[in-house]
Short mmCIF file of C-alpha atoms in Angstrom, two decimals:
data_model
loop_
_atom_site.label_atom_id
_atom_site.label_comp_id
_atom_site.label_asym_id
_atom_site.label_seq_id
_atom_site.Cartn_x
_atom_site.Cartn_y
_atom_site.Cartn_z
CA MET A 17 23.16 23.84 53.37
CA THR A 18 21.33 24.07 49.90
CA GLU A 19 23.50 20.24 48.72
CA THR A 20 22.40 18.37 52.32
CA ALA A 21 18.82 19.00 51.80
CA SER A 22 19.04 17.67 48.39
CA ILE A 23 20.60 14.25 49.64
CA ILE A 24 17.94 14.26 52.38
CA GLN A 25 15.48 14.83 49.68
CA ARG A 26 16.45 12.25 47.19
CA GLN A 27 16.96 9.65 50.47
CA ARG A 28 13.04 10.04 50.66
CA GLN A 29 11.65 9.28 47.57
CA ARG A 30 10.60 5.92 46.89
CA LYS A 31 12.82 3.93 44.60
CA PHE A 32 10.55 3.30 41.80
CA HIS A 33 9.76 -1.14 41.26
CA ARG A 34 7.01 -2.29 38.70
CA ARG A 35 3.93 -3.35 40.02
CA SER A 36 3.05 -7.05 39.86
CA ARG A 37 -0.54 -7.23 38.59
CA THR A 38 -0.74 -11.30 39.02
CA GLY A 39 0.43 -11.58 42.27
CA CYS A 40 -2.21 -12.98 45.42
CA SER A 41 -4.84 -11.16 46.76
CA THR A 42 -3.22 -10.99 50.48
CA CYS A 43 0.12 -9.92 48.98
CA LYS A 44 -1.94 -6.74 46.86
CA ALA A 45 -3.86 -6.02 50.04
CA LYS A 46 -1.17 -5.53 52.19
CA HIS A 47 1.09 -3.98 48.93
CA ILE A 48 4.19 -6.27 49.59
CA ARG A 49 5.32 -7.42 46.65
CA CYS A 50 4.07 -11.39 45.73
CA ASP A 51 6.75 -13.87 44.07
CA GLU A 52 3.47 -15.31 42.38
CA LYS A 53 4.44 -19.21 43.71
CA LYS A 54 1.78 -21.89 43.18
CA PRO A 55 0.18 -22.91 44.40
CA LEU A 56 0.84 -20.37 47.61
CA CYS A 57 3.52 -17.98 47.59
CA THR A 58 6.24 -17.37 50.01
CA TYR A 59 4.56 -14.84 52.46
CA CYS A 60 1.56 -16.81 52.48
CA LEU A 61 3.56 -20.19 52.97
CA ARG A 62 5.52 -18.48 55.87
CA HIS A 63 2.38 -16.87 57.37
CA GLY A 64 -0.52 -18.82 56.78
CA GLY A 65 -2.07 -16.18 54.16
CA GLU A 66 -5.14 -17.37 52.28
CA CYS A 67 -3.18 -17.21 49.20
CA GLY A 68 -5.75 -16.54 46.45
CA TYR A 69 -5.12 -15.89 42.56
CA PRO A 70 -7.91 -14.16 40.03
CA ASP A 71 -8.38 -15.96 36.70
CA GLY A 72 -7.00 -14.97 33.32
CA GLU A 73 -9.83 -12.67 32.45
CA ASP A 74 -9.49 -10.33 35.59
CA VAL A 75 -5.33 -10.32 36.49
CA GLY A 76 -5.66 -6.58 35.56
CA PHE A 77 -8.07 -5.95 38.15
CA ASN A 78 -6.56 -4.58 41.42
CA ALA A 79 -8.26 -6.52 44.23
CA THR A 80 -8.30 -4.32 46.83
CA GLU A 81 -10.08 -1.31 44.21
CA ALA A 82 -12.35 -4.11 44.03
CA GLY A 83 -12.89 -4.44 47.67
CA ARG A 84 -13.90 -0.30 48.04
CA ARG A 85 -15.72 -0.57 44.96
CA CYS A 86 -17.81 -2.79 46.69
CA GLY A 87 -18.21 -1.80 50.21
CA SER A 88 -16.43 -4.51 52.14
CA ARG A 89 -12.90 -4.16 52.30
CA VAL A 90 -11.36 -7.85 50.75
CA GLY A 91 -11.72 -10.94 51.99
CA SER A 92 -14.22 -10.07 54.30
CA ARG A 93 -17.27 -12.16 54.71
CA GLU A 94 -19.52 -9.66 56.58
CA PRO A 95 -22.58 -9.27 54.58
CA HIS A 96 -22.67 -6.43 52.45
CA GLU A 97 -24.95 -4.51 50.51
CA SER A 98 -24.40 -3.06 47.71
CA THR A 99 -25.49 -1.12 44.63
CA ASP A 100 -22.42 -0.79 42.23
CA PRO A 101 -23.36 -3.33 39.28
CA CYS A 102 -19.56 -5.48 39.98
CA LEU A 103 -20.97 -9.02 40.62
CA HIS A 104 -19.51 -10.23 37.74
CA LEU A 105 -15.92 -10.16 39.09
CA MET A 106 -14.45 -13.32 40.59
CA ASP A 107 -13.45 -12.77 44.29
CA ALA A 108 -9.80 -14.01 44.43
CA THR A 109 -9.81 -14.99 47.90
CA PRO A 110 -10.39 -18.93 48.25
CA LYS A 111 -13.41 -20.03 49.63
CA ASP A 112 -14.01 -20.92 53.10
CA PRO A 113 -14.30 -24.79 53.13
CA PHE A 114 -15.21 -24.57 56.90
CA ILE A 115 -18.11 -22.08 57.07
CA GLY A 116 -21.22 -24.15 58.10
CA THR A 117 -19.31 -26.93 59.69
CA SER A 118 -18.10 -27.42 63.41
CA TRP A 119 -14.91 -27.15 62.85
CA ASP A 120 -12.15 -24.66 64.29
CA MET A 121 -9.82 -24.29 62.17
CA PRO A 122 -6.92 -21.87 63.01
CA HIS A 123 -5.48 -19.07 60.82
CA LYS A 124 -2.37 -20.52 60.39
CA SER A 125 -3.48 -24.04 59.27
CA ARG A 126 -5.50 -23.28 56.65
CA SER A 127 -2.50 -22.64 54.09
CA LEU A 128 -1.33 -26.36 54.76
CA PHE A 129 -4.83 -27.40 54.08
CA GLN A 130 -4.77 -25.50 50.94
CA LEU A 131 -1.56 -27.67 50.13
CA PHE A 132 -3.70 -30.30 50.98
CA THR A 133 -6.61 -30.23 49.40
CA ASN A 134 -4.79 -28.93 46.10
CA THR A 135 -1.58 -30.85 45.96
CA ARG A 136 0.33 -34.31 45.92
CA VAL A 137 4.04 -35.34 46.87
CA LEU A 138 4.74 -38.00 45.00
CA TYR A 139 8.36 -38.70 46.36
CA THR A 140 9.44 -35.86 45.74
CA THR A 141 7.54 -34.15 42.79
CA ARG A 142 4.29 -31.90 43.27
CA VAL A 143 1.41 -33.14 41.39
CA GLU A 144 -1.82 -31.62 41.55
CA ARG A 145 -4.72 -33.39 43.68
CA ASN A 146 -8.32 -34.05 41.32
CA ALA A 147 -10.78 -32.05 43.19
CA ASN A 148 -13.18 -34.81 43.90
CA SER A 149 -10.60 -37.22 45.48
CA PHE A 150 -12.08 -38.86 48.43
CA ILE A 151 -9.78 -38.50 51.12
CA VAL A 152 -10.54 -34.33 50.70
CA HIS A 153 -14.14 -35.26 51.31
CA LYS A 154 -12.93 -37.31 54.02
CA ALA A 155 -10.67 -35.11 55.69
CA LEU A 156 -14.18 -32.56 56.16
CA SER A 157 -16.20 -36.26 57.44
CA HIS A 158 -14.51 -36.33 61.09
CA PRO A 159 -11.88 -34.44 62.94
CA GLY A 160 -9.89 -37.98 63.05
CA PHE A 161 -9.25 -37.62 59.24
CA LEU A 162 -8.89 -33.99 59.31
CA HIS A 163 -5.60 -34.06 61.49
CA ALA A 164 -4.49 -37.51 59.79
CA ALA A 165 -4.49 -35.52 56.51
CA LEU A 166 -2.84 -32.05 58.00
CA LEU A 167 0.11 -34.00 59.76
CA MET A 168 0.47 -36.51 56.91
CA THR A 169 0.74 -32.81 54.19
CA ALA A 170 3.11 -31.70 56.09
CA LEU A 171 5.91 -34.34 56.08
CA HIS A 172 4.86 -34.91 52.49
CA TRP A 173 5.63 -30.89 51.95
CA ALA A 174 9.38 -31.31 53.73
CA TRP A 175 9.91 -34.10 51.59
CA SER A 176 9.06 -31.81 48.19
CA THR A 177 10.48 -28.70 49.90
CA GLY A 178 13.57 -30.02 51.79
CA ASP A 179 12.29 -27.08 54.31
CA VAL A 180 12.17 -28.32 58.13
CA GLU A 181 12.17 -25.10 59.52
CA HIS A 182 8.98 -23.96 57.71
CA PHE A 183 7.50 -27.81 58.42
CA ARG A 184 8.58 -27.75 62.49
CA VAL A 185 5.72 -25.68 63.56
CA PRO A 186 2.39 -26.59 61.89
CA TYR A 187 3.88 -29.98 62.39
CA LEU A 188 4.40 -29.63 66.08
CA TYR A 189 1.09 -27.90 66.26
CA HIS A 190 -0.74 -30.74 64.74
CA LYS A 191 1.01 -33.24 66.65
CA LEU A 192 -0.26 -31.27 69.65
CA GLN A 193 -3.84 -31.34 68.46
CA ALA A 194 -3.96 -34.87 67.39
CA ILE A 195 -2.77 -36.04 70.66
CA ARG A 196 -5.21 -34.68 72.53
CA PHE A 197 -7.97 -35.57 69.79
CA VAL A 198 -7.29 -38.95 70.88
CA THR A 199 -7.03 -38.71 74.11
CA ASP A 200 -10.28 -37.11 73.92
CA GLN A 201 -11.62 -40.02 72.27
CA LEU A 202 -10.84 -43.11 74.45
CA ARG A 203 -12.28 -41.70 77.11
CA ASN A 204 -15.19 -43.06 74.97
CA PRO A 205 -15.20 -46.58 73.74
CA ASP A 206 -17.88 -45.96 70.38
CA ALA A 207 -15.59 -43.29 69.70
CA ALA A 208 -12.19 -44.69 70.15
CA ILE A 209 -13.07 -47.50 67.93
CA HIS A 210 -13.99 -44.60 65.67
CA ASP A 211 -11.91 -44.71 62.06
CA GLY A 212 -11.47 -41.35 62.10
CA THR A 213 -9.55 -42.12 65.48
CA ILE A 214 -7.35 -44.79 64.27
CA ALA A 215 -6.74 -42.39 60.88
CA ALA A 216 -4.92 -39.99 63.84
CA VAL A 217 -3.29 -43.04 65.52
CA SER A 218 -1.43 -44.37 62.51
CA SER A 219 -0.90 -41.16 60.99
CA LEU A 220 1.14 -39.94 64.24
CA ALA A 221 3.40 -43.20 63.76
CA LEU A 222 3.77 -43.12 60.12
CA VAL A 223 5.06 -39.19 60.74
CA GLU A 224 7.28 -40.37 64.06
CA ASN A 225 8.76 -43.33 61.58
CA ALA A 226 9.60 -41.13 59.38
CA LEU A 227 11.59 -38.73 61.27
CA GLY A 228 13.28 -41.20 62.96
CA SER A 229 11.54 -40.68 66.73
CA VAL A 230 10.93 -44.23 67.90
CA ASP A 231 10.11 -43.99 71.15
CA ALA A 232 6.92 -41.91 69.79
CA VAL A 233 6.31 -45.20 67.75
CA THR A 234 5.97 -47.27 70.06
CA SER A 235 3.87 -45.42 71.69
CA HIS A 236 1.42 -44.72 69.41
CA LEU A 237 1.86 -48.77 67.87
CA ARG A 238 0.56 -49.52 71.84
CA GLY A 239 -2.16 -46.80 71.70
CA LEU A 240 -3.58 -48.95 68.47
CA ALA A 241 -2.99 -51.86 69.99
CA LYS A 242 -5.38 -50.80 72.79
CA ILE A 243 -8.02 -49.72 70.14
CA LYS A 244 -8.15 -52.44 68.49
CA GLU A 245 -8.57 -54.89 71.44
CA LEU A 246 -11.75 -52.79 71.97
CA GLN A 247 -13.30 -53.52 69.04
CA GLY A 248 -15.74 -56.10 68.32
CA GLU A 249 -14.47 -60.07 67.31
CA GLU A 250 -15.28 -59.47 63.70
CA ARG A 251 -12.89 -56.18 63.84
CA ARG A 252 -10.16 -58.77 65.26
CA PRO A 253 -10.65 -62.02 63.04
CA LYS A 254 -8.23 -65.01 63.52
CA LYS A 255 -7.30 -65.15 59.55
CA MET A 256 -5.60 -62.08 58.57
CA GLY A 257 -5.97 -60.43 55.18
CA LEU A 258 -4.07 -60.67 51.85
CA LEU A 259 -1.92 -57.83 52.02
CA GLN A 260 -1.07 -58.89 56.29
CA ARG A 261 0.11 -62.32 54.85
CA MET A 262 2.13 -61.19 52.40
CA ILE A 263 4.10 -58.36 54.84
CA LEU A 264 4.70 -61.05 56.90
CA MET A 265 6.04 -63.68 54.47
CA ALA A 266 8.50 -61.45 52.81
CA THR A 267 10.03 -60.72 56.02
CA ARG A 268 10.45 -64.05 57.12
CA ARG A 269 11.98 -64.65 53.30
CA VAL A 270 14.03 -61.46 53.70
CA SER A 271 15.42 -62.01 57.57
CA SER A 272 16.44 -65.74 56.00
CA ARG A 273 18.53 -64.94 53.34
CA PRO A 274 22.56 -65.02 53.37
CA VAL A 275 23.57 -61.34 54.07
CA TRP A 276 25.86 -60.85 50.57
CA ASP A 277 22.41 -61.36 49.05
CA ILE A 278 20.41 -59.14 51.14
CA LEU A 279 23.35 -56.39 50.09
CA ASP A 280 22.89 -57.00 46.21
CA ILE A 281 18.76 -56.63 46.94
CA SER A 282 19.55 -53.23 48.52
CA ARG A 283 21.79 -52.01 46.04
CA THR A 284 19.63 -51.54 42.53
CA ASP A 285 21.90 -49.73 39.68
CA TYR A 286 20.80 -45.87 39.42
CA VAL A 287 17.24 -45.99 41.81
CA HIS A 288 15.58 -47.13 44.95
CA GLN A 289 12.16 -48.38 46.10
CA SER A 290 11.45 -47.05 49.64
CA MET A 291 9.39 -50.75 50.38
CA ILE A 292 12.14 -52.73 49.53
CA ILE A 293 14.25 -50.97 51.93
CA SER A 294 11.67 -50.88 54.46
CA LEU A 295 11.21 -54.34 54.42
CA LEU A 296 15.15 -55.50 54.84
CA ARG A 297 14.36 -52.59 57.75
CA VAL A 298 11.91 -54.36 59.73
CA ALA A 299 12.93 -57.89 58.50
CA LEU A 300 16.57 -57.44 60.15
CA ARG A 301 16.02 -54.21 62.20
CA PRO A 302 12.32 -54.12 64.00
CA ILE A 303 10.90 -51.80 66.38
CA TYR A 304 8.78 -55.00 67.02
CA SER A 305 8.70 -57.94 65.28
CA LEU A 306 6.44 -58.97 63.00
CA LYS A 307 5.86 -62.69 64.14
CA LEU A 308 5.11 -61.51 67.55
CA LEU A 309 2.40 -58.92 65.95
CA GLY A 310 1.39 -61.81 63.62
CA ASN A 311 0.68 -64.50 66.09
CA SER A 312 -0.92 -61.72 68.65
CA TYR A 313 -4.81 -63.31 68.47
CA ASP A 314 -3.50 -66.31 70.21
CA LEU A 315 -1.72 -64.84 72.91
CA GLU A 316 -3.45 -64.89 76.52
CA GLU A 317 -2.00 -61.32 77.80
CA PRO A 318 -3.48 -58.08 75.41
CA LEU A 319 -1.63 -57.33 72.97
CA SER A 320 -0.85 -53.85 73.90
CA GLU A 321 0.44 -55.09 77.49
CA LEU A 322 2.75 -57.61 76.02
CA LEU A 323 4.47 -54.86 73.40
CA ALA A 324 4.37 -52.36 76.84
CA ARG A 325 6.60 -54.79 78.06
CA LYS A 326 8.94 -55.47 75.09
CA ALA A 327 9.48 -51.56 73.90
CA PRO A 328 12.48 -50.89 72.29
CA HIS A 329 15.66 -48.99 74.69
CA HIS A 330 15.72 -45.84 74.34
CA ARG A 331 17.54 -44.15 71.62
CA PRO A 332 18.96 -40.54 72.85
CA SER A 333 18.72 -38.92 69.00
CA ASP A 334 14.43 -39.79 69.75
CA SER A 335 12.97 -35.94 70.34
CA ASN A 336 9.98 -34.54 70.17
CA VAL A 337 11.56 -31.35 67.83
CA PRO A 338 11.82 -32.96 63.83
CA ALA A 339 15.74 -32.71 63.39
CA HIS A 340 17.15 -32.27 59.90
CA LEU A 341 16.05 -34.68 56.87
CA LYS A 342 18.84 -36.41 56.00
CA SER A 343 17.58 -38.05 52.94
CA VAL A 344 14.01 -38.45 51.42
CA ASP A 345 15.12 -42.02 51.20
CA CYS A 346 15.78 -42.64 54.24
CA SER A 347 12.74 -40.45 55.72
CA ARG A 348 10.27 -42.47 52.62
CA SER A 349 11.36 -45.89 53.56
CA GLY A 350 10.72 -45.59 57.71
CA PHE A 351 7.33 -44.00 56.45
CA ILE A 352 6.36 -47.17 54.90
CA ALA A 353 7.70 -49.70 56.92
CA CYS A 354 5.87 -47.82 59.74
CA TYR A 355 2.00 -49.76 57.34
CA PHE A 356 3.59 -52.84 57.79
CA TYR A 357 3.39 -52.35 61.14
CA LEU A 358 0.12 -50.31 61.45
CA TYR A 359 -1.44 -53.24 58.78
CA VAL A 360 -0.15 -56.06 60.77
CA ILE A 361 -1.62 -54.72 64.33
CA MET A 362 -5.17 -54.44 62.44
CA ARG A 363 -5.10 -57.87 60.94
CA GLU A 364 -8.60 -57.25 58.94
CA GLY A 365 -8.17 -57.99 55.56
CA THR A 366 -9.70 -54.43 54.76
CA VAL A 367 -8.90 -51.05 55.92
CA ASP A 368 -10.42 -47.97 55.44
CA PRO A 369 -9.11 -46.52 52.43
CA PHE A 370 -8.42 -42.72 53.96
CA ILE A 371 -4.71 -44.53 55.26
CA LEU A 372 -4.41 -46.70 52.78
CA ASN A 373 -4.37 -43.81 50.13
CA TRP A 374 -1.48 -42.24 51.74
CA PHE A 375 0.47 -45.58 51.54
CA ILE A 376 -0.31 -47.01 47.88
CA GLU A 377 0.21 -43.12 46.74
CA GLN A 378 4.04 -43.71 48.06
CA LEU A 379 3.83 -47.29 46.20
CA LEU A 380 2.78 -46.41 43.11
CA ALA A 381 5.16 -43.24 42.54
CA ASP A 382 8.09 -46.18 43.22
CA VAL A 383 6.45 -48.09 40.50
CA CYS A 384 6.07 -45.65 37.91
CA ARG A 385 9.56 -43.62 38.70
CA THR A 386 11.61 -46.92 38.29
CA GLU A 387 10.02 -48.52 35.14
CA LEU A 388 11.80 -47.03 32.45
CA PRO A 389 15.03 -48.09 34.16
CA MET A 390 13.53 -51.56 34.72
CA GLN A 391 12.41 -51.80 30.67
CA LYS A 392 16.20 -50.26 30.19
CA GLY A 393 17.69 -53.43 32.62
CA GLN A 394 18.58 -50.62 35.12
CA TYR A 395 16.44 -51.84 37.58
CA SER A 396 15.25 -55.76 38.46
CA GLN A 397 12.41 -56.77 36.36
CA SER A 398 11.84 -60.22 38.72
CA LEU A 399 12.38 -57.13 41.67
CA TRP A 400 9.55 -55.18 39.56
CA PHE A 401 7.18 -57.42 39.10
CA TRP A 402 7.28 -58.30 42.91
CA THR A 403 6.63 -55.04 43.64
CA VAL A 404 3.06 -54.21 41.52
CA MET A 405 1.61 -58.06 42.47
CA PHE A 406 2.25 -56.43 46.29
CA GLY A 407 0.78 -53.29 45.17
CA ALA A 408 -2.33 -55.04 43.73
CA CYS A 409 -2.50 -56.79 46.97
CA ALA A 410 -2.86 -53.43 48.55
CA THR A 411 -5.19 -51.81 46.56
CA MET A 412 -7.74 -54.74 47.46
CA ALA A 413 -7.67 -53.78 50.84
CA ALA A 414 -9.80 -51.09 51.06
CA ARG A 415 -12.89 -50.95 52.35
CA THR A 416 -14.95 -49.11 50.51
CA GLY A 417 -18.07 -46.90 51.98
CA ASP A 418 -19.54 -44.98 48.71
CA ASP A 419 -19.51 -45.04 44.60
CA LEU A 420 -16.23 -42.18 44.51
CA GLU A 421 -14.25 -44.84 47.38
CA ARG A 422 -15.08 -47.54 45.08
CA SER A 423 -14.53 -45.71 41.87
CA GLN A 424 -10.79 -43.88 42.40
CA MET A 425 -9.59 -46.99 44.03
CA LYS A 426 -10.37 -49.21 40.86
CA VAL A 427 -8.37 -46.75 39.36
CA ILE A 428 -6.08 -47.23 41.09
CA ARG A 429 -5.78 -51.07 40.69
CA ASP A 430 -6.49 -51.04 37.07
CA VAL A 431 -3.46 -49.12 37.09
CA TYR A 432 -1.49 -51.88 39.02
CA LEU A 433 -3.05 -54.27 37.33
CA ASP A 434 -1.71 -52.73 33.80
CA LYS A 435 1.86 -52.78 35.29
CA ILE A 436 1.29 -56.59 35.97
CA CYS A 437 1.10 -57.57 32.75
CA LEU A 438 3.96 -55.22 31.28
CA ALA A 439 6.04 -56.96 33.73
CA SER A 440 4.54 -60.56 32.53
CA GLN A 441 5.22 -59.20 29.16
CA MET A 442 8.80 -58.62 29.62
CA LEU A 443 9.91 -60.89 31.96
CA ARG A 444 8.32 -63.83 29.10
CA ILE A 445 6.05 -65.10 31.89
CA LYS A 446 3.15 -67.66 30.40
CA ASN A 447 1.14 -69.28 33.15
CA TRP A 448 1.18 -69.17 36.95
CA GLU A 449 3.91 -71.48 37.73
CA ALA A 450 6.60 -69.04 35.77
CA ALA A 451 5.08 -66.35 37.98
CA LYS A 452 6.15 -67.98 40.99
CA SER A 453 9.55 -68.70 40.03
CA ILE A 454 9.89 -65.44 39.53
CA LEU A 455 8.57 -64.23 42.95
CA ARG A 456 10.79 -67.05 44.04
CA LEU A 457 14.03 -64.53 43.27
CA PHE A 458 12.87 -62.01 46.31
CA ALA A 459 10.38 -63.64 48.21
CA TRP A 460 8.33 -66.79 48.29
CA GLU A 461 7.13 -69.62 50.34
CA ASP A 462 6.22 -72.56 48.56
CA ASP A 463 3.15 -73.50 51.17
CA PHE A 464 1.79 -69.24 50.94
CA ASP A 465 -1.89 -69.78 52.00
CA GLY A 466 -2.41 -66.92 49.57
CA GLU A 467 -1.08 -68.56 47.09
CA MET A 468 -4.31 -68.78 45.26
CA GLU A 469 -5.36 -65.24 45.77
CA LEU A 470 -2.48 -63.62 43.88
CA LYS A 471 -2.89 -66.57 41.20
CA ALA A 472 -6.19 -65.03 41.15
CA ILE A 473 -4.91 -61.37 40.51
CA TRP A 474 -1.98 -62.05 37.96
CA GLU A 475 -4.72 -64.12 35.82
CA GLU A 476 -6.59 -60.76 36.15
CA ALA A 477 -3.83 -58.92 35.16
CA VAL A 478 -2.85 -61.19 31.72
CA TRP A 479 -5.43 -62.41 30.60
CA GLU A 480 -8.32 -61.15 28.31
CA ASP A 481 -12.42 -61.90 29.75
CA ASP A 482 -12.71 -65.27 28.44
CA GLY A 483 -9.66 -66.98 29.74
CA THR A 484 -8.25 -67.77 25.98
CA ARG A 485 -6.08 -65.21 25.30
CA PHE A 486 -2.92 -62.96 26.72
CA LYS A 487 -4.03 -59.21 27.11
CA GLY A 488 -1.65 -57.54 24.99
CA TYR A 489 -0.27 -54.92 26.51
CA SER A 490 -0.44 -51.22 25.34
CA ALA A 491 1.42 -47.64 26.73
CA GLU A 492 -1.25 -45.88 25.61
CA ASN A 493 -4.03 -47.93 28.32
CA VAL A 494 -2.74 -45.90 30.99
CA ASP A 495 0.38 -42.95 31.85
CA HIS A 496 3.18 -45.07 32.69
CA HIS A 497 5.31 -41.61 33.55
CA ASN A 498 3.69 -40.67 36.86
CA ALA A 499 0.38 -41.17 38.35
CA ILE A 500 -1.39 -37.35 38.40
CA ASP A 501 -4.61 -39.20 36.45
CA CYS A 502 -4.89 -41.55 39.55
CA TRP A 503 -6.43 -40.01 41.62
#
């Protein structure tokens, strides 16, 4: 009997484990072990907790005990009075950016919003986002931008972690919320043509194409075409911008190349640029003909109705439930390819920088990722030159609205100009005719109507301000190993 009681007593004893003094505030309040991952620990990522860490000087302070001393529970926003001198202690709970605004952010979406504000995903690498990034300010300025930001963040987080299960619930929730928002906006023509509405529709199409849901993509592209029909003539110019003309020219040239030549393009030794694969996709297996979209201004029938008639055949694999990501490269190429359709439908020479930023972000990540192989001869130098010229065109397509947007987009543009200077030095390009001969190796038309605009970009990149001397390329000008400082 005594032996049995001793066994029961031992079973009742709690096992000792070392307490974490640097865990997040949520795990401390719930008395659970925190794995202390940044920017979100595993528990908060799974359960939507507001994951916050104290400053280094307060690491040894128990957050729960601090809440009791101050007369309220940790994380409470209820007003309270306290005479206890604890004001010098820093609250580990992140400040709620939605207090004082009209947005009702569900609790389980707030961890996703924190990821958006704190972290960017370049290819599969997570890097810190500039706290003063204009897209964060923009996301809080209109619900359409906010829906777009959360959808994009969910997709990019899946690229980074490969964990589709954690991505599935927030993706489906915000997809539904974005569709409801757009449907409501379309009831009012003035609200429908707002850049925030266009951003929400665009993000839906981009994420669906990244997941391979072609039926959903066609629906969103038709919706965007319908919105463009509601806009005035000034937002539907007859002549498209340089970025759109570059896209159309590239797809025409790629589709006309021999099969063995195309296979050689896609077989770059060690690394790929998703933009090149995306051009092959839209040229050889398009959802809609880009030539048709490019000629939409001259069509008698509204583009939205024409797209409805020419919708691709239903593919049985399409689903509203995201499937397992076959590869990040495949998903990213679908993501970037969708941008080509979106911009050709938009037609405008300049577009809102919010959606454009996510596009340039991924293009520049690929440029930085392939730069060292290019310098070592492991990646085509002529192909790299073409992609940096294309990226520079994309940076010029931003319709900036304030000094913050202008300054941050200028930084990105300067990075691209520096890359053009590097490629010109590597390829020994001394004049514009030599530059055209390099562009022709991948995609160029001698009668291209954007030649003078491209020439101006190249000359700005390689000539000094006085126009008499070549710029000396220096690796110290810009960090060429990553794009952390670009935003």
